[in-house]
Amino acid sequence: MKSVIVFGSLNMDLTIQCERIPQQGETVEGSNFLSNPGGKGGNQAVAAAKFGASTKMIACVGQDVFGQKLLNVLEEYKVDCQSVKISKSGQTGVAVITCHEGDNRIILSSGTNHELKAEDVKEVLYKVAKPGDLFVTQYECEQNTVLESLQIAKEMGMYTIFNPAPAKIIPTQYYTYIDLLVVNQTEAEFQTKIFPQEEESCKEAIQSMRQMGAQQVIITLGSSGSIFNLGEELYQVPACQIEAVDTTAAGDTFIGVLAACLAEEKDLKESVQYATKAAALTITRYGAQQAIPYRKEIEI
């Protein structure tokens, strides 16, 4: 069975609800404070594991209460954390999240997420990965490490999935190491200068990223679902119509479940359909990893 190996961030999310966003110098009342494990890497790993994939985590946390809590929760969800490094000096990453009217604003302190170097990732991959396994990463770790790790994974024969978030430029020479590029509208515009909205602009943005070297591209379109290419053909999967409560982990859930489906050798269209339903269920709940659904919930 193919494994999903996630190299990425582990953060403790500190989330609070508010009726309106405070202005400069203003204090407003909040409610429903939550302290729970997150980080794009951790969220994507949990989504894959909850769907049933054999999932391994490559990351770094500090010797602090947040770091231990993050590892404990990942292991409860059956994510293999044997390759997670414990930093002797750094502090675990933290994300402060303000939720307002179903949307969120995030301030991120990267902490130990930036400690790992490409050689560290390479050492782990040579121990735990095999050709055909799926390598998933994002941009919440150090940029050059992420890019070089994509190259290492691709040259090892792994299937690479890249979510360049938060948005940073992908140097052209690294596109050829990306089998599947997953971006939202903002991230697509950042890479291509094209804001994908209707079919024609989506087509132009996807073609631009493919011309730079990406094999396949998925653009998530929020309430309009997602659009992706199979060869030269474009396919759109509509979103599930639900009422959003908290969008914090929606994109990460989409990617984690997508990877888990591909690990089972489901085709891309079916995988996107599963991922879409999983993301929809996630945003009906508060929090990050705790909000991500299990496979049995998705398949109802």
mmCIF file with all atom_site columns, C-alpha atoms in Angstrom, residues 51-251:
data_model
loop_
_atom_site.group_PDB
_atom_site.id
_atom_site.type_symbol
_atom_site.label_atom_id
_atom_site.label_alt_id
_atom_site.label_comp_id
_atom_site.label_asym_id
_atom_site.label_entity_id
_atom_site.label_seq_id
_atom_site.pdbx_PDB_ins_code
_atom_site.Cartn_x
_atom_site.Cartn_y
_atom_site.Cartn_z
_atom_site.occupancy
_atom_site.B_iso_or_equiv
_atom_site.pdbx_formal_charge
_atom_site.auth_seq_id
_atom_site.auth_comp_id
_atom_site.auth_asym_id
_atom_site.auth_atom_id
_atom_site.pdbx_PDB_model_num
ATOM 1   C CA . PHE A 1 51  ? -9.444  8.786  5.763   1.00 0.00 ? 51  PHE A CA 1
ATOM 2   C CA . GLY A 1 52  ? -7.395  5.653  6.396   1.00 0.00 ? 52  GLY A CA 1
ATOM 3   C CA . ALA A 1 53  ? -4.072  6.300  4.651   1.00 0.00 ? 53  ALA A CA 1
ATOM 4   C CA . SER A 1 54  ? -0.767  5.106  6.088   1.00 0.00 ? 54  SER A CA 1
ATOM 5   C CA . THR A 1 55  ? 0.546   8.563  6.992   1.00 0.00 ? 55  THR A CA 1
ATOM 6   C CA . LYS A 1 56  ? 3.996   9.667  8.143   1.00 0.00 ? 56  LYS A CA 1
ATOM 7   C CA . MET A 1 57  ? 4.953   13.138 9.378   1.00 0.00 ? 57  MET A CA 1
ATOM 8   C CA . ILE A 1 58  ? 8.226   15.007 8.804   1.00 0.00 ? 58  ILE A CA 1
ATOM 9   C CA . ALA A 1 59  ? 8.340   18.110 11.018  1.00 0.00 ? 59  ALA A CA 1
ATOM 10  C CA . CYS A 1 60  ? 9.989   19.839 13.963  1.00 0.00 ? 60  CYS A CA 1
ATOM 11  C CA . VAL A 1 61  ? 8.559   20.965 17.316  1.00 0.00 ? 61  VAL A CA 1
ATOM 12  C CA . GLY A 1 62  ? 10.021  22.498 20.459  1.00 0.00 ? 62  GLY A CA 1
ATOM 13  C CA . GLN A 1 63  ? 10.612  21.016 23.906  1.00 0.00 ? 63  GLN A CA 1
ATOM 14  C CA . ASP A 1 64  ? 7.527   22.758 25.245  1.00 0.00 ? 64  ASP A CA 1
ATOM 15  C CA . VAL A 1 65  ? 3.967   21.932 26.213  1.00 0.00 ? 65  VAL A CA 1
ATOM 16  C CA . PHE A 1 66  ? 2.632   22.820 22.752  1.00 0.00 ? 66  PHE A CA 1
ATOM 17  C CA . GLY A 1 67  ? 5.099   20.533 20.992  1.00 0.00 ? 67  GLY A CA 1
ATOM 18  C CA . GLN A 1 68  ? 4.239   17.522 23.133  1.00 0.00 ? 68  GLN A CA 1
ATOM 19  C CA . LYS A 1 69  ? 0.513   18.148 22.750  1.00 0.00 ? 69  LYS A CA 1
ATOM 20  C CA . LEU A 1 70  ? 0.839   18.330 18.964  1.00 0.00 ? 70  LEU A CA 1
ATOM 21  C CA . LEU A 1 71  ? 2.624   14.986 18.817  1.00 0.00 ? 71  LEU A CA 1
ATOM 22  C CA . ASN A 1 72  ? 0.188   13.323 21.207  1.00 0.00 ? 72  ASN A CA 1
ATOM 23  C CA . VAL A 1 73  ? -2.797  14.330 19.121  1.00 0.00 ? 73  VAL A CA 1
ATOM 24  C CA . LEU A 1 74  ? -1.200  13.313 15.818  1.00 0.00 ? 74  LEU A CA 1
ATOM 25  C CA . GLU A 1 75  ? -0.449  9.897  17.256  1.00 0.00 ? 75  GLU A CA 1
ATOM 26  C CA . GLU A 1 76  ? -4.037  9.576  18.506  1.00 0.00 ? 76  GLU A CA 1
ATOM 27  C CA . TYR A 1 77  ? -5.120  10.038 14.881  1.00 0.00 ? 77  TYR A CA 1
ATOM 28  C CA . LYS A 1 78  ? -2.668  7.292  13.797  1.00 0.00 ? 78  LYS A CA 1
ATOM 29  C CA . VAL A 1 79  ? -0.110  9.604  12.177  1.00 0.00 ? 79  VAL A CA 1
ATOM 30  C CA . ASP A 1 80  ? 3.393   8.121  12.409  1.00 0.00 ? 80  ASP A CA 1
ATOM 31  C CA . CYS A 1 81  ? 5.521   10.756 14.204  1.00 0.00 ? 81  CYS A CA 1
ATOM 32  C CA . GLN A 1 82  ? 8.759   8.785  14.605  1.00 0.00 ? 82  GLN A CA 1
ATOM 33  C CA . SER A 1 83  ? 10.516  11.138 12.164  1.00 0.00 ? 83  SER A CA 1
ATOM 34  C CA . VAL A 1 84  ? 9.447   14.378 13.892  1.00 0.00 ? 84  VAL A CA 1
ATOM 35  C CA . LYS A 1 85  ? 12.468  16.253 15.276  1.00 0.00 ? 85  LYS A CA 1
ATOM 36  C CA . ILE A 1 86  ? 12.415  17.742 18.787  1.00 0.00 ? 86  ILE A CA 1
ATOM 37  C CA . SER A 1 87  ? 14.341  21.033 18.816  1.00 0.00 ? 87  SER A CA 1
ATOM 38  C CA . LYS A 1 88  ? 16.637  21.713 21.773  1.00 0.00 ? 88  LYS A CA 1
ATOM 39  C CA . SER A 1 89  ? 16.304  25.497 21.580  1.00 0.00 ? 89  SER A CA 1
ATOM 40  C CA . GLY A 1 90  ? 13.398  26.565 19.338  1.00 0.00 ? 90  GLY A CA 1
ATOM 41  C CA . GLN A 1 91  ? 9.766   27.110 20.271  1.00 0.00 ? 91  GLN A CA 1
ATOM 42  C CA . THR A 1 92  ? 6.851   25.300 18.662  1.00 0.00 ? 92  THR A CA 1
ATOM 43  C CA . GLY A 1 93  ? 4.927   27.247 16.006  1.00 0.00 ? 93  GLY A CA 1
ATOM 44  C CA . VAL A 1 94  ? 1.779   29.107 17.027  1.00 0.00 ? 94  VAL A CA 1
ATOM 45  C CA . ALA A 1 95  ? -1.136  30.448 14.970  1.00 0.00 ? 95  ALA A CA 1
ATOM 46  C CA . VAL A 1 96  ? -3.469  33.069 16.445  1.00 0.00 ? 96  VAL A CA 1
ATOM 47  C CA . ILE A 1 97  ? -6.806  32.848 14.619  1.00 0.00 ? 97  ILE A CA 1
ATOM 48  C CA . THR A 1 98  ? -9.694  35.314 14.777  1.00 0.00 ? 98  THR A CA 1
ATOM 49  C CA . CYS A 1 99  ? -12.986 33.944 13.421  1.00 0.00 ? 99  CYS A CA 1
ATOM 50  C CA . HIS A 1 100 ? -15.670 36.366 12.270  1.00 0.00 ? 100 HIS A CA 1
ATOM 51  C CA . GLU A 1 101 ? -18.857 35.548 10.320  1.00 0.00 ? 101 GLU A CA 1
ATOM 52  C CA . GLY A 1 102 ? -17.563 32.185 9.081   1.00 0.00 ? 102 GLY A CA 1
ATOM 53  C CA . ASP A 1 103 ? -14.210 33.575 7.892   1.00 0.00 ? 103 ASP A CA 1
ATOM 54  C CA . ASN A 1 104 ? -10.843 33.710 9.647   1.00 0.00 ? 104 ASN A CA 1
ATOM 55  C CA . ARG A 1 105 ? -7.746  35.892 9.961   1.00 0.00 ? 105 ARG A CA 1
ATOM 56  C CA . ILE A 1 106 ? -4.470  34.276 11.027  1.00 0.00 ? 106 ILE A CA 1
ATOM 57  C CA . ILE A 1 107 ? -1.206  35.542 12.549  1.00 0.00 ? 107 ILE A CA 1
ATOM 58  C CA . LEU A 1 108 ? 1.517   32.902 12.399  1.00 0.00 ? 108 LEU A CA 1
ATOM 59  C CA . SER A 1 109 ? 4.702   32.494 14.427  1.00 0.00 ? 109 SER A CA 1
ATOM 60  C CA . SER A 1 110 ? 6.719   29.858 12.543  1.00 0.00 ? 110 SER A CA 1
ATOM 61  C CA . GLY A 1 111 ? 9.038   28.830 15.395  1.00 0.00 ? 111 GLY A CA 1
ATOM 62  C CA . THR A 1 112 ? 10.645  25.415 14.868  1.00 0.00 ? 112 THR A CA 1
ATOM 63  C CA . ASN A 1 113 ? 8.855   24.923 11.547  1.00 0.00 ? 113 ASN A CA 1
ATOM 64  C CA . HIS A 1 114 ? 11.828  26.656 9.885   1.00 0.00 ? 114 HIS A CA 1
ATOM 65  C CA . GLU A 1 115 ? 14.547  24.550 11.527  1.00 0.00 ? 115 GLU A CA 1
ATOM 66  C CA . LEU A 1 116 ? 14.602  21.543 9.183   1.00 0.00 ? 116 LEU A CA 1
ATOM 67  C CA . LYS A 1 117 ? 16.889  21.654 6.146   1.00 0.00 ? 117 LYS A CA 1
ATOM 68  C CA . ALA A 1 118 ? 16.691  19.663 2.921   1.00 0.00 ? 118 ALA A CA 1
ATOM 69  C CA . GLU A 1 119 ? 19.332  17.218 4.165   1.00 0.00 ? 119 GLU A CA 1
ATOM 70  C CA . ASP A 1 120 ? 17.134  16.447 7.181   1.00 0.00 ? 120 ASP A CA 1
ATOM 71  C CA . VAL A 1 121 ? 14.159  15.698 4.948   1.00 0.00 ? 121 VAL A CA 1
ATOM 72  C CA . LYS A 1 122 ? 16.313  13.642 2.582   1.00 0.00 ? 122 LYS A CA 1
ATOM 73  C CA . GLU A 1 123 ? 17.625  11.540 5.448   1.00 0.00 ? 123 GLU A CA 1
ATOM 74  C CA . VAL A 1 124 ? 14.088  10.716 6.575   1.00 0.00 ? 124 VAL A CA 1
ATOM 75  C CA . LEU A 1 125 ? 12.800  9.978  3.080   1.00 0.00 ? 125 LEU A CA 1
ATOM 76  C CA . TYR A 1 126 ? 15.649  7.561  2.417   1.00 0.00 ? 126 TYR A CA 1
ATOM 77  C CA . LYS A 1 127 ? 14.613  5.690  5.564   1.00 0.00 ? 127 LYS A CA 1
ATOM 78  C CA . VAL A 1 128 ? 10.810  5.612  5.257   1.00 0.00 ? 128 VAL A CA 1
ATOM 79  C CA . ALA A 1 129 ? 9.789   6.315  1.640   1.00 0.00 ? 129 ALA A CA 1
ATOM 80  C CA . LYS A 1 130 ? 9.575   4.119  -1.428  1.00 0.00 ? 130 LYS A CA 1
ATOM 81  C CA . PRO A 1 131 ? 8.890   4.890  -5.116  1.00 0.00 ? 131 PRO A CA 1
ATOM 82  C CA . GLY A 1 132 ? 5.208   5.542  -5.679  1.00 0.00 ? 132 GLY A CA 1
ATOM 83  C CA . ASP A 1 133 ? 4.561   6.941  -2.192  1.00 0.00 ? 133 ASP A CA 1
ATOM 84  C CA . LEU A 1 134 ? 2.958   10.378 -2.059  1.00 0.00 ? 134 LEU A CA 1
ATOM 85  C CA . PHE A 1 135 ? 4.979   13.364 -0.832  1.00 0.00 ? 135 PHE A CA 1
ATOM 86  C CA . VAL A 1 136 ? 2.874   16.314 0.349   1.00 0.00 ? 136 VAL A CA 1
ATOM 87  C CA . THR A 1 137 ? 4.257   19.702 1.340   1.00 0.00 ? 137 THR A CA 1
ATOM 88  C CA . GLN A 1 138 ? 3.351   23.394 1.708   1.00 0.00 ? 138 GLN A CA 1
ATOM 89  C CA . TYR A 1 139 ? 5.112   26.715 2.248   1.00 0.00 ? 139 TYR A CA 1
ATOM 90  C CA . GLU A 1 140 ? 4.886   27.046 6.056   1.00 0.00 ? 140 GLU A CA 1
ATOM 91  C CA . CYS A 1 141 ? 8.388   25.586 6.389   1.00 0.00 ? 141 CYS A CA 1
ATOM 92  C CA . GLU A 1 142 ? 11.591  27.249 5.159   1.00 0.00 ? 142 GLU A CA 1
ATOM 93  C CA . GLN A 1 143 ? 11.166  28.012 1.454   1.00 0.00 ? 143 GLN A CA 1
ATOM 94  C CA . ASN A 1 144 ? 14.392  26.560 0.068   1.00 0.00 ? 144 ASN A CA 1
ATOM 95  C CA . THR A 1 145 ? 13.980  23.432 2.182   1.00 0.00 ? 145 THR A CA 1
ATOM 96  C CA . VAL A 1 146 ? 10.496  22.901 0.752   1.00 0.00 ? 146 VAL A CA 1
ATOM 97  C CA . LEU A 1 147 ? 11.633  23.355 -2.837  1.00 0.00 ? 147 LEU A CA 1
ATOM 98  C CA . GLU A 1 148 ? 14.697  21.149 -2.491  1.00 0.00 ? 148 GLU A CA 1
ATOM 99  C CA . SER A 1 149 ? 12.592  18.494 -0.753  1.00 0.00 ? 149 SER A CA 1
ATOM 100 C CA . LEU A 1 150 ? 10.209  18.407 -3.704  1.00 0.00 ? 150 LEU A CA 1
ATOM 101 C CA . GLN A 1 151 ? 13.179  17.758 -5.957  1.00 0.00 ? 151 GLN A CA 1
ATOM 102 C CA . ILE A 1 152 ? 14.500  15.011 -3.677  1.00 0.00 ? 152 ILE A CA 1
ATOM 103 C CA . ALA A 1 153 ? 11.113  13.298 -3.460  1.00 0.00 ? 153 ALA A CA 1
ATOM 104 C CA . LYS A 1 154 ? 10.533  13.471 -7.208  1.00 0.00 ? 154 LYS A CA 1
ATOM 105 C CA . GLU A 1 155 ? 13.994  12.072 -7.970  1.00 0.00 ? 155 GLU A CA 1
ATOM 106 C CA . MET A 1 156 ? 13.248  9.194  -5.573  1.00 0.00 ? 156 MET A CA 1
ATOM 107 C CA . GLY A 1 157 ? 10.212  8.292  -7.675  1.00 0.00 ? 157 GLY A CA 1
ATOM 108 C CA . MET A 1 158 ? 7.578   9.660  -5.330  1.00 0.00 ? 158 MET A CA 1
ATOM 109 C CA . TYR A 1 159 ? 4.362   11.385 -6.464  1.00 0.00 ? 159 TYR A CA 1
ATOM 110 C CA . THR A 1 160 ? 4.625   15.009 -5.326  1.00 0.00 ? 160 THR A CA 1
ATOM 111 C CA . ILE A 1 161 ? 1.722   17.214 -4.234  1.00 0.00 ? 161 ILE A CA 1
ATOM 112 C CA . PHE A 1 162 ? 2.509   20.854 -3.522  1.00 0.00 ? 162 PHE A CA 1
ATOM 113 C CA . ASN A 1 163 ? 0.279   23.454 -1.878  1.00 0.00 ? 163 ASN A CA 1
ATOM 114 C CA . PRO A 1 164 ? 2.251   26.739 -2.087  1.00 0.00 ? 164 PRO A CA 1
ATOM 115 C CA . ALA A 1 165 ? 0.580   28.380 0.908   1.00 0.00 ? 165 ALA A CA 1
ATOM 116 C CA . PRO A 1 166 ? 1.084   30.914 2.295   1.00 0.00 ? 166 PRO A CA 1
ATOM 117 C CA . ALA A 1 167 ? 1.643   32.319 -1.172  1.00 0.00 ? 167 ALA A CA 1
ATOM 118 C CA . LYS A 1 168 ? 5.297   32.582 -2.214  1.00 0.00 ? 168 LYS A CA 1
ATOM 119 C CA . ILE A 1 169 ? 6.772   32.400 -5.680  1.00 0.00 ? 169 ILE A CA 1
ATOM 120 C CA . ILE A 1 170 ? 7.745   28.991 -7.041  1.00 0.00 ? 170 ILE A CA 1
ATOM 121 C CA . PRO A 1 171 ? 11.002  29.390 -8.989  1.00 0.00 ? 171 PRO A CA 1
ATOM 122 C CA . THR A 1 172 ? 10.405  28.114 -12.515 1.00 0.00 ? 172 THR A CA 1
ATOM 123 C CA . GLN A 1 173 ? 13.034  25.367 -12.297 1.00 0.00 ? 173 GLN A CA 1
ATOM 124 C CA . TYR A 1 174 ? 11.118  23.660 -9.477  1.00 0.00 ? 174 TYR A CA 1
ATOM 125 C CA . TYR A 1 175 ? 7.803   23.294 -11.324 1.00 0.00 ? 175 TYR A CA 1
ATOM 126 C CA . THR A 1 176 ? 9.073   20.162 -13.037 1.00 0.00 ? 176 THR A CA 1
ATOM 127 C CA . TYR A 1 177 ? 9.272   18.430 -9.636  1.00 0.00 ? 177 TYR A CA 1
ATOM 128 C CA . ILE A 1 178 ? 5.549   18.975 -8.995  1.00 0.00 ? 178 ILE A CA 1
ATOM 129 C CA . ASP A 1 179 ? 3.157   16.234 -10.102 1.00 0.00 ? 179 ASP A CA 1
ATOM 130 C CA . LEU A 1 180 ? 0.062   17.906 -8.665  1.00 0.00 ? 180 LEU A CA 1
ATOM 131 C CA . LEU A 1 181 ? -0.125  21.598 -7.769  1.00 0.00 ? 181 LEU A CA 1
ATOM 132 C CA . VAL A 1 182 ? -3.070  22.616 -5.557  1.00 0.00 ? 182 VAL A CA 1
ATOM 133 C CA . VAL A 1 183 ? -3.795  26.343 -5.197  1.00 0.00 ? 183 VAL A CA 1
ATOM 134 C CA . ASN A 1 184 ? -6.710  28.538 -4.246  1.00 0.00 ? 184 ASN A CA 1
ATOM 135 C CA . GLN A 1 185 ? -7.667  31.604 -6.285  1.00 0.00 ? 185 GLN A CA 1
ATOM 136 C CA . THR A 1 186 ? -5.345  33.976 -4.432  1.00 0.00 ? 186 THR A CA 1
ATOM 137 C CA . GLU A 1 187 ? -2.393  31.596 -4.693  1.00 0.00 ? 187 GLU A CA 1
ATOM 138 C CA . ALA A 1 188 ? -3.074  31.016 -8.396  1.00 0.00 ? 188 ALA A CA 1
ATOM 139 C CA . GLU A 1 189 ? -3.104  34.763 -9.032  1.00 0.00 ? 189 GLU A CA 1
ATOM 140 C CA . PHE A 1 190 ? 0.133   35.145 -7.062  1.00 0.00 ? 190 PHE A CA 1
ATOM 141 C CA . GLN A 1 191 ? 1.879   32.605 -9.305  1.00 0.00 ? 191 GLN A CA 1
ATOM 142 C CA . THR A 1 192 ? 0.364   33.616 -12.661 1.00 0.00 ? 192 THR A CA 1
ATOM 143 C CA . LYS A 1 193 ? -0.972  37.207 -12.356 1.00 0.00 ? 193 LYS A CA 1
ATOM 144 C CA . ILE A 1 194 ? -4.323  35.757 -13.457 1.00 0.00 ? 194 ILE A CA 1
ATOM 145 C CA . PHE A 1 195 ? -7.249  35.680 -11.012 1.00 0.00 ? 195 PHE A CA 1
ATOM 146 C CA . PRO A 1 196 ? -9.185  32.483 -11.837 1.00 0.00 ? 196 PRO A CA 1
ATOM 147 C CA . GLN A 1 197 ? -12.914 32.960 -11.554 1.00 0.00 ? 197 GLN A CA 1
ATOM 148 C CA . GLU A 1 198 ? -14.932 31.947 -14.600 1.00 0.00 ? 198 GLU A CA 1
ATOM 149 C CA . GLU A 1 199 ? -13.944 29.024 -16.835 1.00 0.00 ? 199 GLU A CA 1
ATOM 150 C CA . GLU A 1 200 ? -11.777 30.995 -19.262 1.00 0.00 ? 200 GLU A CA 1
ATOM 151 C CA . SER A 1 201 ? -9.611  32.647 -16.596 1.00 0.00 ? 201 SER A CA 1
ATOM 152 C CA . CYS A 1 202 ? -9.273  29.305 -14.794 1.00 0.00 ? 202 CYS A CA 1
ATOM 153 C CA . LYS A 1 203 ? -8.121  27.731 -18.046 1.00 0.00 ? 203 LYS A CA 1
ATOM 154 C CA . GLU A 1 204 ? -5.545  30.487 -18.586 1.00 0.00 ? 204 GLU A CA 1
ATOM 155 C CA . ALA A 1 205 ? -4.183  30.166 -15.028 1.00 0.00 ? 205 ALA A CA 1
ATOM 156 C CA . ILE A 1 206 ? -3.918  26.376 -15.261 1.00 0.00 ? 206 ILE A CA 1
ATOM 157 C CA . GLN A 1 207 ? -2.217  26.590 -18.665 1.00 0.00 ? 207 GLN A CA 1
ATOM 158 C CA . SER A 1 208 ? 0.268   29.117 -17.269 1.00 0.00 ? 208 SER A CA 1
ATOM 159 C CA . MET A 1 209 ? 1.283   26.829 -14.399 1.00 0.00 ? 209 MET A CA 1
ATOM 160 C CA . ARG A 1 210 ? 1.449   23.802 -16.685 1.00 0.00 ? 210 ARG A CA 1
ATOM 161 C CA . GLN A 1 211 ? 3.661   25.692 -19.123 1.00 0.00 ? 211 GLN A CA 1
ATOM 162 C CA . MET A 1 212 ? 6.046   26.319 -16.238 1.00 0.00 ? 212 MET A CA 1
ATOM 163 C CA . GLY A 1 213 ? 6.229   22.557 -15.676 1.00 0.00 ? 213 GLY A CA 1
ATOM 164 C CA . ALA A 1 214 ? 3.483   21.387 -13.298 1.00 0.00 ? 214 ALA A CA 1
ATOM 165 C CA . GLN A 1 215 ? 1.901   18.152 -14.546 1.00 0.00 ? 215 GLN A CA 1
ATOM 166 C CA . GLN A 1 216 ? -1.593  18.702 -13.135 1.00 0.00 ? 216 GLN A CA 1
ATOM 167 C CA . VAL A 1 217 ? -3.180  21.687 -11.416 1.00 0.00 ? 217 VAL A CA 1
ATOM 168 C CA . ILE A 1 218 ? -6.203  21.970 -9.144  1.00 0.00 ? 218 ILE A CA 1
ATOM 169 C CA . ILE A 1 219 ? -7.632  25.403 -8.354  1.00 0.00 ? 219 ILE A CA 1
ATOM 170 C CA . THR A 1 220 ? -10.031 25.504 -5.426  1.00 0.00 ? 220 THR A CA 1
ATOM 171 C CA . LEU A 1 221 ? -12.752 28.099 -5.929  1.00 0.00 ? 221 LEU A CA 1
ATOM 172 C CA . GLY A 1 222 ? -14.417 28.362 -2.527  1.00 0.00 ? 222 GLY A CA 1
ATOM 173 C CA . SER A 1 223 ? -18.189 28.171 -2.841  1.00 0.00 ? 223 SER A CA 1
ATOM 174 C CA . SER A 1 224 ? -17.807 27.377 -6.569  1.00 0.00 ? 224 SER A CA 1
ATOM 175 C CA . GLY A 1 225 ? -15.959 24.106 -5.918  1.00 0.00 ? 225 GLY A CA 1
ATOM 176 C CA . SER A 1 226 ? -12.751 23.346 -7.787  1.00 0.00 ? 226 SER A CA 1
ATOM 177 C CA . ILE A 1 227 ? -11.443 23.001 -11.323 1.00 0.00 ? 227 ILE A CA 1
ATOM 178 C CA . PHE A 1 228 ? -8.574  20.857 -12.606 1.00 0.00 ? 228 PHE A CA 1
ATOM 179 C CA . ASN A 1 229 ? -7.035  19.471 -15.765 1.00 0.00 ? 229 ASN A CA 1
ATOM 180 C CA . LEU A 1 230 ? -6.786  15.921 -16.998 1.00 0.00 ? 230 LEU A CA 1
ATOM 181 C CA . GLY A 1 231 ? -4.392  16.322 -19.870 1.00 0.00 ? 231 GLY A CA 1
ATOM 182 C CA . GLU A 1 232 ? -5.813  19.144 -21.960 1.00 0.00 ? 232 GLU A CA 1
ATOM 183 C CA . GLU A 1 233 ? -9.384  18.748 -20.675 1.00 0.00 ? 233 GLU A CA 1
ATOM 184 C CA . LEU A 1 234 ? -10.774 20.784 -17.764 1.00 0.00 ? 234 LEU A CA 1
ATOM 185 C CA . TYR A 1 235 ? -13.197 19.378 -15.207 1.00 0.00 ? 235 TYR A CA 1
ATOM 186 C CA . GLN A 1 236 ? -15.100 21.219 -12.498 1.00 0.00 ? 236 GLN A CA 1
ATOM 187 C CA . VAL A 1 237 ? -16.441 19.676 -9.305  1.00 0.00 ? 237 VAL A CA 1
ATOM 188 C CA . PRO A 1 238 ? -19.121 21.785 -7.578  1.00 0.00 ? 238 PRO A CA 1
ATOM 189 C CA . ALA A 1 239 ? -18.937 22.621 -3.890  1.00 0.00 ? 239 ALA A CA 1
ATOM 190 C CA . CYS A 1 240 ? -21.339 21.102 -1.384  1.00 0.00 ? 240 CYS A CA 1
ATOM 191 C CA . GLN A 1 241 ? -23.964 23.627 -0.319  1.00 0.00 ? 241 GLN A CA 1
ATOM 192 C CA . ILE A 1 242 ? -23.549 24.049 3.438   1.00 0.00 ? 242 ILE A CA 1
ATOM 193 C CA . GLU A 1 243 ? -23.428 26.853 6.006   1.00 0.00 ? 243 GLU A CA 1
ATOM 194 C CA . ALA A 1 244 ? -19.846 27.731 6.917   1.00 0.00 ? 244 ALA A CA 1
ATOM 195 C CA . VAL A 1 245 ? -18.995 27.953 10.614  1.00 0.00 ? 245 VAL A CA 1
ATOM 196 C CA . ASP A 1 246 ? -15.166 27.959 10.571  1.00 0.00 ? 246 ASP A CA 1
ATOM 197 C CA . THR A 1 247 ? -13.039 27.672 7.405   1.00 0.00 ? 247 THR A CA 1
ATOM 198 C CA . THR A 1 248 ? -9.724  27.176 9.261   1.00 0.00 ? 248 THR A CA 1
ATOM 199 C CA . ALA A 1 249 ? -8.779  23.680 8.022   1.00 0.00 ? 249 ALA A CA 1
ATOM 200 C CA . ALA A 1 250 ? -10.915 23.370 4.886   1.00 0.00 ? 250 ALA A CA 1
ATOM 201 C CA . GLY A 1 251 ? -8.099  23.621 2.351   1.00 0.00 ? 251 GLY A CA 1
#
